[in-house]
PDB file of C-alpha atoms in Angstrom:
ATOM      1  CA  UNK A 100       0.021  -0.031   0.003  1.00 79.00           C
ATOM      2  CA  UNK A 101       1.202   3.504  -0.853  1.00 85.00           C
ATOM      3  CA  UNK A 102       0.860   5.462   2.411  1.00 84.00           C
ATOM      4  CA  UNK A 103       0.343   8.676   0.597  1.00 88.00           C
ATOM      5  CA  UNK A 104      -2.946   7.322  -0.684  1.00 91.00           C
ATOM      6  CA  UNK A 105      -4.363   7.718   2.770  1.00 92.00           C
ATOM      7  CA  UNK A 106      -4.184  11.521   2.371  1.00 91.00           C
ATOM      8  CA  UNK A 107      -6.475  11.230  -0.660  1.00 95.00           C
ATOM      9  CA  UNK A 108      -8.756   8.813   1.121  1.00 95.00           C
ATOM     10  CA  UNK A 109      -9.085  11.088   4.159  1.00 94.00           C
ATOM     11  CA  UNK A 110      -9.969  14.102   2.111  1.00 94.00           C
ATOM     12  CA  UNK A 111     -12.550  12.294   0.005  1.00 95.00           C
ATOM     13  CA  UNK A 112     -14.094  10.802   3.186  1.00 94.00           C
ATOM     14  CA  UNK A 113     -14.343  14.325   4.689  1.00 92.00           C
ATOM     15  CA  UNK A 114     -15.556  16.233   1.586  1.00 93.00           C
ATOM     16  CA  UNK A 115     -17.521  13.299  -0.024  1.00 94.00           C
ATOM     17  CA  UNK A 116     -16.400  14.712  -3.338  1.00 94.00           C
ATOM     18  CA  UNK A 117     -13.551  14.077  -5.811  1.00 94.00           C
ATOM     19  CA  UNK A 118     -13.870  17.661  -7.098  1.00 93.00           C
ATOM     20  CA  UNK A 119     -13.495  19.253  -3.666  1.00 94.00           C
ATOM     21  CA  UNK A 120     -10.626  16.817  -2.902  1.00 93.00           C
ATOM     22  CA  UNK A 121      -8.845  17.783  -6.047  1.00 94.00           C
ATOM     23  CA  UNK A 122      -9.152  21.553  -5.250  1.00 93.00           C
ATOM     24  CA  UNK A 123      -8.026  20.950  -1.594  1.00 91.00           C
ATOM     25  CA  UNK A 124      -5.022  18.880  -2.644  1.00 93.00           C
ATOM     26  CA  UNK A 125      -4.322  20.949  -5.815  1.00 92.00           C
ATOM     27  CA  UNK A 126      -4.356  17.945  -8.182  1.00 95.00           C
ATOM     28  CA  UNK A 127      -6.615  16.814 -10.980  1.00 95.00           C
ATOM     29  CA  UNK A 128      -9.878  14.960 -10.313  1.00 94.00           C
ATOM     30  CA  UNK A 129      -8.531  12.030 -12.317  1.00 95.00           C
ATOM     31  CA  UNK A 130      -5.474  11.844  -9.922  1.00 95.00           C
ATOM     32  CA  UNK A 131      -7.797  11.581  -6.942  1.00 95.00           C
ATOM     33  CA  UNK A 132      -9.853   8.820  -8.614  1.00 94.00           C
ATOM     34  CA  UNK A 133      -6.659   6.984  -9.550  1.00 94.00           C
ATOM     35  CA  UNK A 134      -5.231   7.164  -6.004  1.00 94.00           C
ATOM     36  CA  UNK A 135      -8.543   5.959  -4.446  1.00 95.00           C
ATOM     37  CA  UNK A 136      -8.680   3.078  -6.980  1.00 94.00           C
ATOM     38  CA  UNK A 137      -5.071   2.164  -6.093  1.00 94.00           C
ATOM     39  CA  UNK A 138      -5.835   2.145  -2.397  1.00 94.00           C
ATOM     40  CA  UNK A 139      -8.893   0.011  -2.883  1.00 94.00           C
ATOM     41  CA  UNK A 140      -6.883  -2.338  -5.093  1.00 94.00           C
ATOM     42  CA  UNK A 141      -4.071  -2.733  -2.571  1.00 93.00           C
ATOM     43  CA  UNK A 142      -6.595  -3.439   0.274  1.00 93.00           C
ATOM     44  CA  UNK A 143      -8.686  -5.601  -2.079  1.00 93.00           C
ATOM     45  CA  UNK A 144     -11.901  -3.998  -0.900  1.00 94.00           C
ATOM     46  CA  UNK A 145     -14.293  -1.247  -1.846  1.00 95.00           C
ATOM     47  CA  UNK A 146     -14.033   1.865   0.389  1.00 95.00           C
ATOM     48  CA  UNK A 147     -16.567   4.203  -1.231  1.00 95.00           C
ATOM     49  CA  UNK A 148     -19.983   3.983  -2.870  1.00 94.00           C
ATOM     50  CA  UNK A 149     -20.588   6.619  -5.451  1.00 90.00           C
ATOM     51  CA  UNK A 150     -24.064   8.206  -5.500  1.00 89.00           C
ATOM     52  CA  UNK A 151     -25.372  11.301  -7.322  1.00 87.00           C
ATOM     53  CA  UNK A 152     -24.967  13.389  -4.082  1.00 88.00           C
ATOM     54  CA  UNK A 153     -21.366  12.252  -3.439  1.00 92.00           C
ATOM     55  CA  UNK A 154     -18.989   9.586  -2.221  1.00 94.00           C
ATOM     56  CA  UNK A 155     -19.889   7.679   0.857  1.00 95.00           C
ATOM     57  CA  UNK A 156     -17.871   5.193   2.987  1.00 95.00           C
ATOM     58  CA  UNK A 157     -18.685   1.547   2.959  1.00 95.00           C
ATOM     59  CA  UNK A 158     -18.333  -0.448   6.187  1.00 94.00           C
ATOM     60  CA  UNK A 159     -14.794  -1.254   5.182  1.00 94.00           C
ATOM     61  CA  UNK A 160     -14.210   2.365   4.470  1.00 94.00           C
ATOM     62  CA  UNK A 161     -15.358   3.308   7.930  1.00 94.00           C
ATOM     63  CA  UNK A 162     -12.820   0.881   9.364  1.00 94.00           C
ATOM     64  CA  UNK A 163     -10.026   2.314   7.256  1.00 94.00           C
ATOM     65  CA  UNK A 164     -11.047   5.836   8.250  1.00 93.00           C
ATOM     66  CA  UNK A 165     -10.450   4.953  11.897  1.00 92.00           C
ATOM     67  CA  UNK A 166      -6.858   3.785  11.209  1.00 92.00           C
ATOM     68  CA  UNK A 167      -6.210   6.507   8.705  1.00 92.00           C
ATOM     69  CA  UNK A 168      -7.043   9.209  11.261  1.00 90.00           C
ATOM     70  CA  UNK A 169      -4.737   7.575  13.795  1.00 89.00           C
ATOM     71  CA  UNK A 170      -1.923   7.658  11.199  1.00 89.00           C
ATOM     72  CA  UNK A 171      -2.732  11.347  10.443  1.00 86.00           C
ATOM     73  CA  UNK A 172      -2.649  12.140  14.100  1.00 82.00           C
ATOM     74  CA  UNK A 173       0.812  10.567  14.498  1.00 84.00           C
ATOM     75  CA  UNK A 174       2.162  12.411  11.483  1.00 84.00           C
ATOM     76  CA  UNK A 175       0.827  15.781  12.758  1.00 75.00           C
ATOM     77  CA  UNK A 176       2.270  15.052  16.187  1.00 71.00           C
ATOM     78  CA  UNK A 177       5.623  14.234  14.629  1.00 73.00           C
ATOM     79  CA  UNK A 178       5.558  17.513  12.605  1.00 66.00           C
ATOM     80  CA  UNK A 179       4.627  19.550  15.584  1.00 56.00           C
ATOM     81  CA  UNK A 180       7.341  17.946  17.678  1.00 56.00           C
ATOM     82  CA  UNK A 181      10.144  18.338  15.121  1.00 59.00           C
ATOM     83  CA  UNK A 182       9.193  21.870  14.061  1.00 52.00           C
ATOM     84  CA  UNK A 183       8.828  23.022  17.669  1.00 47.00           C
ATOM     85  CA  UNK A 184      12.405  24.274  17.780  1.00 47.00           C
ATOM     86  CA  UNK A 185      14.383  24.134  14.617  1.00 50.00           C
ATOM     87  CA  UNK A 186      11.526  25.091  12.343  1.00 54.00           C
ATOM     88  CA  UNK A 187       9.973  27.803  14.451  1.00 67.00           C
ATOM     89  CA  UNK A 188       9.908  31.052  12.371  1.00 83.00           C
ATOM     90  CA  UNK A 189      12.651  32.972  14.061  1.00 85.00           C
ATOM     91  CA  UNK A 190      15.672  34.925  13.117  1.00 88.00           C
ATOM     92  CA  UNK A 191      16.599  37.676  10.606  1.00 90.00           C
ATOM     93  CA  UNK A 192      15.129  37.968   7.056  1.00 91.00           C
ATOM     94  CA  UNK A 193      16.525  40.479   4.633  1.00 91.00           C
ATOM     95  CA  UNK A 194      13.870  41.702   2.176  1.00 93.00           C
ATOM     96  CA  UNK A 195      14.711  43.755  -0.857  1.00 91.00           C
ATOM     97  CA  UNK A 196      12.035  45.796  -2.567  1.00 92.00           C
ATOM     98  CA  UNK A 197      11.275  49.145  -4.135  1.00 90.00           C
ATOM     99  CA  UNK A 198      10.797  52.230  -1.970  1.00 89.00           C
ATOM    100  CA  UNK A 199       7.126  52.612  -3.141  1.00 89.00           C
ATOM    101  CA  UNK A 200       6.296  49.022  -2.274  1.00 92.00           C
ATOM    102  CA  UNK A 201       8.075  49.293   1.100  1.00 93.00           C
ATOM    103  CA  UNK A 202       6.380  52.658   2.130  1.00 91.00           C
ATOM    104  CA  UNK A 203       2.860  52.093   0.866  1.00 91.00           C
ATOM    105  CA  UNK A 204       2.379  48.322   1.046  1.00 92.00           C
ATOM    106  CA  UNK A 205       4.785  46.492   3.292  1.00 94.00           C
ATOM    107  CA  UNK A 206       5.607  48.795   6.174  1.00 94.00           C
ATOM    108  CA  UNK A 207       2.064  49.757   7.003  1.00 93.00           C
ATOM    109  CA  UNK A 208       1.336  45.994   7.425  1.00 94.00           C
ATOM    110  CA  UNK A 209       4.370  45.213   9.621  1.00 95.00           C
ATOM    111  CA  UNK A 210       2.653  45.682  13.040  1.00 96.00           C
ATOM    112  CA  UNK A 211       0.427  42.767  12.036  1.00 95.00           C
ATOM    113  CA  UNK A 212       3.353  40.746  10.849  1.00 96.00           C
ATOM    114  CA  UNK A 213       5.373  41.425  14.077  1.00 94.00           C
ATOM    115  CA  UNK A 214       2.389  40.322  16.203  1.00 94.00           C
ATOM    116  CA  UNK A 215       2.112  37.186  14.239  1.00 93.00           C
ATOM    117  CA  UNK A 216       5.881  36.423  14.154  1.00 93.00           C
ATOM    118  CA  UNK A 217       7.551  38.189  17.040  1.00 93.00           C
ATOM    119  CA  UNK A 218      10.770  36.210  16.728  1.00 91.00           C
ATOM    120  CA  UNK A 219      11.380  37.276  13.130  1.00 93.00           C
ATOM    121  CA  UNK A 220      13.468  40.405  12.569  1.00 92.00           C
ATOM    122  CA  UNK A 221      12.754  41.848   9.127  1.00 93.00           C
ATOM    123  CA  UNK A 222      15.351  44.033   7.426  1.00 92.00           C
ATOM    124  CA  UNK A 223      13.765  46.048   4.550  1.00 92.00           C
ATOM    125  CA  UNK A 224      16.290  47.107   1.927  1.00 90.00           C
ATOM    126  CA  UNK A 225      15.015  49.593  -0.578  1.00 87.00           C
ATOM    127  CA  UNK A 226      18.111  50.289  -2.637  1.00 69.00           C
ATOM    128  CA  UNK A 227      17.349  47.375  -4.907  1.00 54.00           C
ATOM    129  CA  UNK A 228      19.540  48.631  -7.814  1.00 60.00           C
ATOM    130  CA  UNK A 229      22.562  47.756  -5.770  1.00 56.00           C
ATOM    131  CA  UNK A 230      21.138  44.558  -4.174  1.00 64.00           C
ATOM    132  CA  UNK A 231      22.136  41.265  -5.854  1.00 65.00           C
ATOM    133  CA  UNK A 232      20.076  38.127  -5.031  1.00 66.00           C
ATOM    134  CA  UNK A 233      22.776  36.034  -6.563  1.00 59.00           C
ATOM    135  CA  UNK A 234      25.316  37.483  -4.102  1.00 63.00           C
ATOM    136  CA  UNK A 235      22.898  36.762  -1.233  1.00 67.00           C
ATOM    137  CA  UNK A 236      22.598  40.437  -0.357  1.00 75.00           C
ATOM    138  CA  UNK A 237      18.951  39.612   0.468  1.00 84.00           C
ATOM    139  CA  UNK A 238      17.040  36.533   1.375  1.00 88.00           C
ATOM    140  CA  UNK A 239      13.830  37.463  -0.415  1.00 91.00           C
ATOM    141  CA  UNK A 240      12.749  40.210  -2.797  1.00 92.00           C
ATOM    142  CA  UNK A 241       9.457  41.686  -4.082  1.00 92.00           C
ATOM    143  CA  UNK A 242      10.248  43.226  -7.439  1.00 90.00           C
ATOM    144  CA  UNK A 243       8.695  44.712 -10.522  1.00 88.00           C
ATOM    145  CA  UNK A 244      11.332  43.299 -12.806  1.00 84.00           C
ATOM    146  CA  UNK A 245      11.670  39.622 -13.251  1.00 84.00           C
ATOM    147  CA  UNK A 246      15.268  38.419 -12.438  1.00 76.00           C
ATOM    148  CA  UNK A 247      17.038  36.237 -15.021  1.00 75.00           C
ATOM    149  CA  UNK A 248      19.042  34.031 -12.634  1.00 70.00           C
ATOM    150  CA  UNK A 249      18.077  30.410 -13.076  1.00 67.00           C
ATOM    151  CA  UNK A 250      19.182  29.547  -9.492  1.00 71.00           C
ATOM    152  CA  UNK A 251      16.416  31.683  -7.960  1.00 82.00           C
ATOM    153  CA  UNK A 252      12.863  30.624  -7.222  1.00 87.00           C
ATOM    154  CA  UNK A 253      10.651  33.176  -8.940  1.00 90.00           C
ATOM    155  CA  UNK A 254       6.907  33.467  -8.476  1.00 90.00           C
ATOM    156  CA  UNK A 255       4.511  35.987 -10.096  1.00 91.00           C
ATOM    157  CA  UNK A 256       2.195  37.064  -7.313  1.00 92.00           C
ATOM    158  CA  UNK A 257       0.232  39.833  -8.841  1.00 90.00           C
ATOM    159  CA  UNK A 258       0.040  42.834 -11.235  1.00 90.00           C
ATOM    160  CA  UNK A 259       0.139  46.577 -10.374  1.00 91.00           C
ATOM    161  CA  UNK A 260      -2.157  48.816 -12.380  1.00 92.00           C
ATOM    162  CA  UNK A 261      -1.119  52.413 -12.994  1.00 94.00           C
ATOM    163  CA  UNK A 262      -3.417  55.200 -14.098  1.00 96.00           C
ATOM    164  CA  UNK A 263      -3.338  59.017 -14.518  1.00 97.00           C
ATOM    165  CA  UNK A 264      -4.498  60.842 -11.460  1.00 97.00           C
ATOM    166  CA  UNK A 265      -5.274  64.324 -10.380  1.00 97.00           C
ATOM    167  CA  UNK A 266      -6.769  65.989  -7.367  1.00 97.00           C
ATOM    168  CA  UNK A 267     -10.505  66.457  -7.282  1.00 96.00           C
ATOM    169  CA  UNK A 268     -10.086  70.205  -7.127  1.00 96.00           C
ATOM    170  CA  UNK A 269      -7.577  70.304 -10.037  1.00 97.00           C
ATOM    171  CA  UNK A 270      -9.843  68.248 -12.301  1.00 96.00           C
ATOM    172  CA  UNK A 271     -12.816  70.402 -11.483  1.00 95.00           C
ATOM    173  CA  UNK A 272     -10.870  73.604 -12.329  1.00 96.00           C
ATOM    174  CA  UNK A 273      -9.490  72.126 -15.510  1.00 96.00           C
ATOM    175  CA  UNK A 274     -12.261  70.179 -17.236  1.00 95.00           C
ATOM    176  CA  UNK A 275     -11.448  68.181 -20.334  1.00 94.00           C
ATOM    177  CA  UNK A 276     -13.381  66.057 -22.792  1.00 93.00           C
ATOM    178  CA  UNK A 277     -13.199  62.267 -22.315  1.00 87.00           C
ATOM    179  CA  UNK A 278     -11.377  61.782 -25.632  1.00 90.00           C
ATOM    180  CA  UNK A 279      -8.784  64.471 -24.843  1.00 93.00           C
ATOM    181  CA  UNK A 280      -8.158  63.894 -21.114  1.00 94.00           C
ATOM    182  CA  UNK A 281      -4.960  66.010 -21.020  1.00 93.00           C
ATOM    183  CA  UNK A 282      -6.385  69.002 -22.858  1.00 93.00           C
ATOM    184  CA  UNK A 283      -5.738  72.103 -20.850  1.00 93.00           C
ATOM    185  CA  UNK A 284      -4.016  70.152 -18.097  1.00 96.00           C
ATOM    186  CA  UNK A 285      -0.421  69.951 -17.019  1.00 96.00           C
ATOM    187  CA  UNK A 286       1.524  66.890 -15.943  1.00 97.00           C
ATOM    188  CA  UNK A 287       4.179  66.175 -13.285  1.00 97.00           C
ATOM    189  CA  UNK A 288       7.100  64.525 -15.189  1.00 96.00           C
ATOM    190  CA  UNK A 289      10.252  62.674 -14.450  1.00 96.00           C
ATOM    191  CA  UNK A 290      13.742  64.182 -14.790  1.00 94.00           C
ATOM    192  CA  UNK A 291      15.353  62.846 -18.053  1.00 94.00           C
ATOM    193  CA  UNK A 292      17.715  60.489 -16.102  1.00 92.00           C
ATOM    194  CA  UNK A 293      14.539  58.566 -14.963  1.00 91.00           C
ATOM    195  CA  UNK A 294      13.141  58.412 -18.528  1.00 92.00           C
ATOM    196  CA  UNK A 295      13.571  54.553 -18.519  1.00 91.00           C
ATOM    197  CA  UNK A 296      10.748  54.180 -15.867  1.00 91.00           C
ATOM    198  CA  UNK A 297       7.536  52.693 -17.236  1.00 93.00           C
ATOM    199  CA  UNK A 298       5.412  55.761 -16.216  1.00 94.00           C
ATOM    200  CA  UNK A 299       7.943  58.115 -17.967  1.00 95.00           C
ATOM    201  CA  UNK A 300       8.013  55.980 -21.106  1.00 95.00           C
ATOM    202  CA  UNK A 301       4.243  55.668 -21.258  1.00 96.00           C
ATOM    203  CA  UNK A 302       3.773  59.424 -20.952  1.00 95.00           C
ATOM    204  CA  UNK A 303       6.525  60.107 -23.554  1.00 95.00           C
ATOM    205  CA  UNK A 304       5.052  57.657 -25.985  1.00 95.00           C
ATOM    206  CA  UNK A 305       1.320  58.590 -25.614  1.00 95.00           C
ATOM    207  CA  UNK A 306       1.400  62.302 -24.755  1.00 95.00           C
ATOM    208  CA  UNK A 307       4.843  63.647 -25.870  1.00 93.00           C
ATOM    209  CA  UNK A 308       3.451  67.231 -26.079  1.00 92.00           C
ATOM    210  CA  UNK A 309       1.793  67.302 -22.686  1.00 93.00           C
ATOM    211  CA  UNK A 310       3.006  70.489 -20.814  1.00 95.00           C
ATOM    212  CA  UNK A 311       5.138  69.643 -17.811  1.00 95.00           C
ATOM    213  CA  UNK A 312       4.321  71.788 -14.717  1.00 96.00           C
ATOM    214  CA  UNK A 313       6.875  70.109 -12.507  1.00 96.00           C
ATOM    215  CA  UNK A 314       9.870  67.791 -12.940  1.00 96.00           C
ATOM    216  CA  UNK A 315      10.765  65.304 -10.153  1.00 95.00           C
ATOM    217  CA  UNK A 316      13.157  62.482  -9.263  1.00 93.00           C
ATOM    218  CA  UNK A 317      10.750  60.556  -6.960  1.00 91.00           C
ATOM    219  CA  UNK A 318       7.347  59.108  -6.858  1.00 92.00           C
ATOM    220  CA  UNK A 319       6.865  60.570  -3.401  1.00 92.00           C
ATOM    221  CA  UNK A 320       7.360  64.076  -4.878  1.00 95.00           C
ATOM    222  CA  UNK A 321       4.955  63.312  -7.717  1.00 96.00           C
ATOM    223  CA  UNK A 322       2.252  62.129  -5.360  1.00 96.00           C
ATOM    224  CA  UNK A 323       2.728  65.273  -3.227  1.00 96.00           C
ATOM    225  CA  UNK A 324       2.483  67.475  -6.314  1.00 97.00           C
ATOM    226  CA  UNK A 325      -0.741  65.845  -7.500  1.00 97.00           C
ATOM    227  CA  UNK A 326      -2.297  66.158  -4.029  1.00 96.00           C
ATOM    228  CA  UNK A 327      -1.260  69.833  -3.944  1.00 96.00           C
ATOM    229  CA  UNK A 328      -3.204  70.399  -7.120  1.00 96.00           C
ATOM    230  CA  UNK A 329      -0.228  71.159  -9.396  1.00 97.00           C
ATOM    231  CA  UNK A 330      -1.276  68.786 -12.225  1.00 97.00           C
ATOM    232  CA  UNK A 331      -1.665  65.124 -13.197  1.00 97.00           C
ATOM    233  CA  UNK A 332       0.655  62.217 -12.879  1.00 97.00           C
ATOM    234  CA  UNK A 333       0.986  58.531 -13.634  1.00 97.00           C
ATOM    235  CA  UNK A 334       0.672  56.742 -10.296  1.00 96.00           C
ATOM    236  CA  UNK A 335       0.317  53.181  -9.173  1.00 93.00           C
ATOM    237  CA  UNK A 336      -3.279  52.425  -8.249  1.00 92.00           C
ATOM    238  CA  UNK A 337      -2.600  50.847  -4.882  1.00 90.00           C
ATOM    239  CA  UNK A 338      -0.945  54.066  -3.826  1.00 92.00           C
ATOM    240  CA  UNK A 339      -3.444  56.481  -5.287  1.00 93.00           C
ATOM    241  CA  UNK A 340      -6.281  54.427  -3.666  1.00 90.00           C
ATOM    242  CA  UNK A 341      -4.949  55.516  -0.267  1.00 89.00           C
ATOM    243  CA  UNK A 342      -5.521  59.187  -1.123  1.00 93.00           C
ATOM    244  CA  UNK A 343      -9.146  60.197  -0.890  1.00 93.00           C
ATOM    245  CA  UNK A 344      -8.743  63.454  -2.742  1.00 94.00           C
ATOM    246  CA  UNK A 345      -7.387  61.809  -5.910  1.00 96.00           C
ATOM    247  CA  UNK A 346      -9.454  61.068  -8.882  1.00 96.00           C
ATOM    248  CA  UNK A 347      -8.657  59.137 -12.111  1.00 96.00           C
ATOM    249  CA  UNK A 348      -8.148  61.166 -15.249  1.00 96.00           C
ATOM    250  CA  UNK A 349      -7.129  58.264 -17.482  1.00 96.00           C
ATOM    251  CA  UNK A 350      -8.081  54.750 -16.330  1.00 95.00           C
ATOM    252  CA  UNK A 351      -5.666  51.848 -15.806  1.00 93.00           C
ATOM    253  CA  UNK A 352      -6.916  49.900 -18.805  1.00 92.00           C
ATOM    254  CA  UNK A 353      -5.686  52.832 -20.999  1.00 95.00           C
ATOM    255  CA  UNK A 354      -2.303  53.113 -19.201  1.00 95.00           C
ATOM    256  CA  UNK A 355      -0.287  50.039 -18.204  1.00 93.00           C
ATOM    257  CA  UNK A 356       0.212  47.268 -15.650  1.00 92.00           C
ATOM    258  CA  UNK A 357       3.384  45.718 -14.252  1.00 91.00           C
ATOM    259  CA  UNK A 358       3.953  42.218 -12.998  1.00 92.00           C
ATOM    260  CA  UNK A 359       4.962  41.776  -9.389  1.00 92.00           C
ATOM    261  CA  UNK A 360       7.490  38.997  -8.648  1.00 93.00           C
ATOM    262  CA  UNK A 361       8.400  37.301  -5.405  1.00 93.00           C
ATOM    263  CA  UNK A 362      11.999  36.095  -5.481  1.00 91.00           C
ATOM    264  CA  UNK A 363      13.810  33.707  -3.131  1.00 88.00           C
ATOM    265  CA  UNK A 364      16.824  31.536  -3.062  1.00 83.00           C
ATOM    266  CA  UNK A 365      15.962  27.890  -3.880  1.00 78.00           C
ATOM    267  CA  UNK A 366      17.906  26.684  -0.840  1.00 76.00           C
ATOM    268  CA  UNK A 367      15.903  28.934   1.458  1.00 78.00           C
ATOM    269  CA  UNK A 368      12.464  27.536   0.555  1.00 74.00           C
ATOM    270  CA  UNK A 369      12.719  25.165   3.588  1.00 76.00           C
ATOM    271  CA  UNK A 370      13.340  28.041   5.945  1.00 84.00           C
ATOM    272  CA  UNK A 371      10.312  28.680   8.128  1.00 86.00           C
ATOM    273  CA  UNK A 372      11.131  32.324   8.523  1.00 90.00           C
ATOM    274  CA  UNK A 373      11.553  32.945   4.828  1.00 90.00           C
ATOM    275  CA  UNK A 374       8.359  31.097   4.082  1.00 91.00           C
ATOM    276  CA  UNK A 375       6.558  33.160   6.754  1.00 93.00           C
ATOM    277  CA  UNK A 376       7.717  36.445   5.103  1.00 94.00           C
ATOM    278  CA  UNK A 377       6.889  35.085   1.528  1.00 93.00           C
ATOM    279  CA  UNK A 378       3.389  34.036   2.566  1.00 93.00           C
ATOM    280  CA  UNK A 379       2.769  37.366   4.343  1.00 95.00           C
ATOM    281  CA  UNK A 380       3.788  39.362   1.281  1.00 95.00           C
ATOM    282  CA  UNK A 381       1.423  37.352  -0.866  1.00 93.00           C
ATOM    283  CA  UNK A 382      -1.320  37.978   1.693  1.00 93.00           C
ATOM    284  CA  UNK A 383      -0.904  41.794   1.713  1.00 92.00           C
ATOM    285  CA  UNK A 384      -0.546  41.965  -2.087  1.00 91.00           C
ATOM    286  CA  UNK A 385      -3.951  40.280  -2.260  1.00 88.00           C
ATOM    287  CA  UNK A 386      -5.426  42.618   0.353  1.00 86.00           C
ATOM    288  CA  UNK A 387      -4.168  45.610  -1.485  1.00 83.00           C
ATOM    289  CA  UNK A 388      -6.198  44.574  -4.520  1.00 76.00           C
ATOM    290  CA  UNK A 389      -3.268  43.677  -6.660  1.00 70.00           C
ATOM    291  CA  UNK A 390      -4.516  40.982  -9.008  1.00 56.00           C
ATOM    292  CA  UNK A 391      -3.132  37.600  -8.046  1.00 44.00           C
ATOM    293  CA  UNK A 392      -2.078  35.407 -11.081  1.00 39.00           C
ATOM    294  CA  UNK A 393      -0.955  31.867 -11.239  1.00 33.00           C
ATOM    295  CA  UNK A 394       0.423  32.401 -14.750  1.00 32.00           C
TER     296      UNK A 394
END
């Protein structure tokens, strides 16, 4: 008997459904059926009866359930005992990310993280241009650019939408037709050295003649300028959503989106503290409304 088949048996017994079991265990429905058939074959007895309303245990299945739950209990007790010390999330984790993600997404959520994992010390490094994952400058990173190193474990966790925003007062004072959203309006732009940034490229490609009312070298300054009513700017939606006085001048589906990547070292995937940080980052990305994607 393949002991791993008991995991499939237990889930089917509890959900009474192959479909729900497949979803819970993240496998195909045919895999679940194959594992149940294999278990029944190895035990030479039928464990389930399939009705229209679901899968129900036979008398033999009820007997197996009793022993399977004992096995499960022993395994869980073993895991709890072994992970009680060495695998407890504790220690230092170095996280590299962009300043905007750190300031507007990660740091505001850290009190909750610290309450959940008091023994983890998180170091947030925002100078990601000088941080090399391959040199182990950081344990984990949340980035807008996908690294190329094959030795890293890379996971796409979401997409950040950007749109053109202005303050409510500015837009009311400078009305414009829907088909000419920048007519009679000024924009806050990037200093030429930052022309490689997606927001700067999009503005240059789509509105090359838009009058600049202010030039900056930081997103923080752009956000402050928009809030002050100086003009419009291309801003990430998750940041603009935190500012009640901002309004959309050009929606995100007309601007652009960027993929958000979670990057770790392959050898650190077994680290409880790194996993805890990774799971928390995915959680707050979802809460911020950044679309999760498995692609």
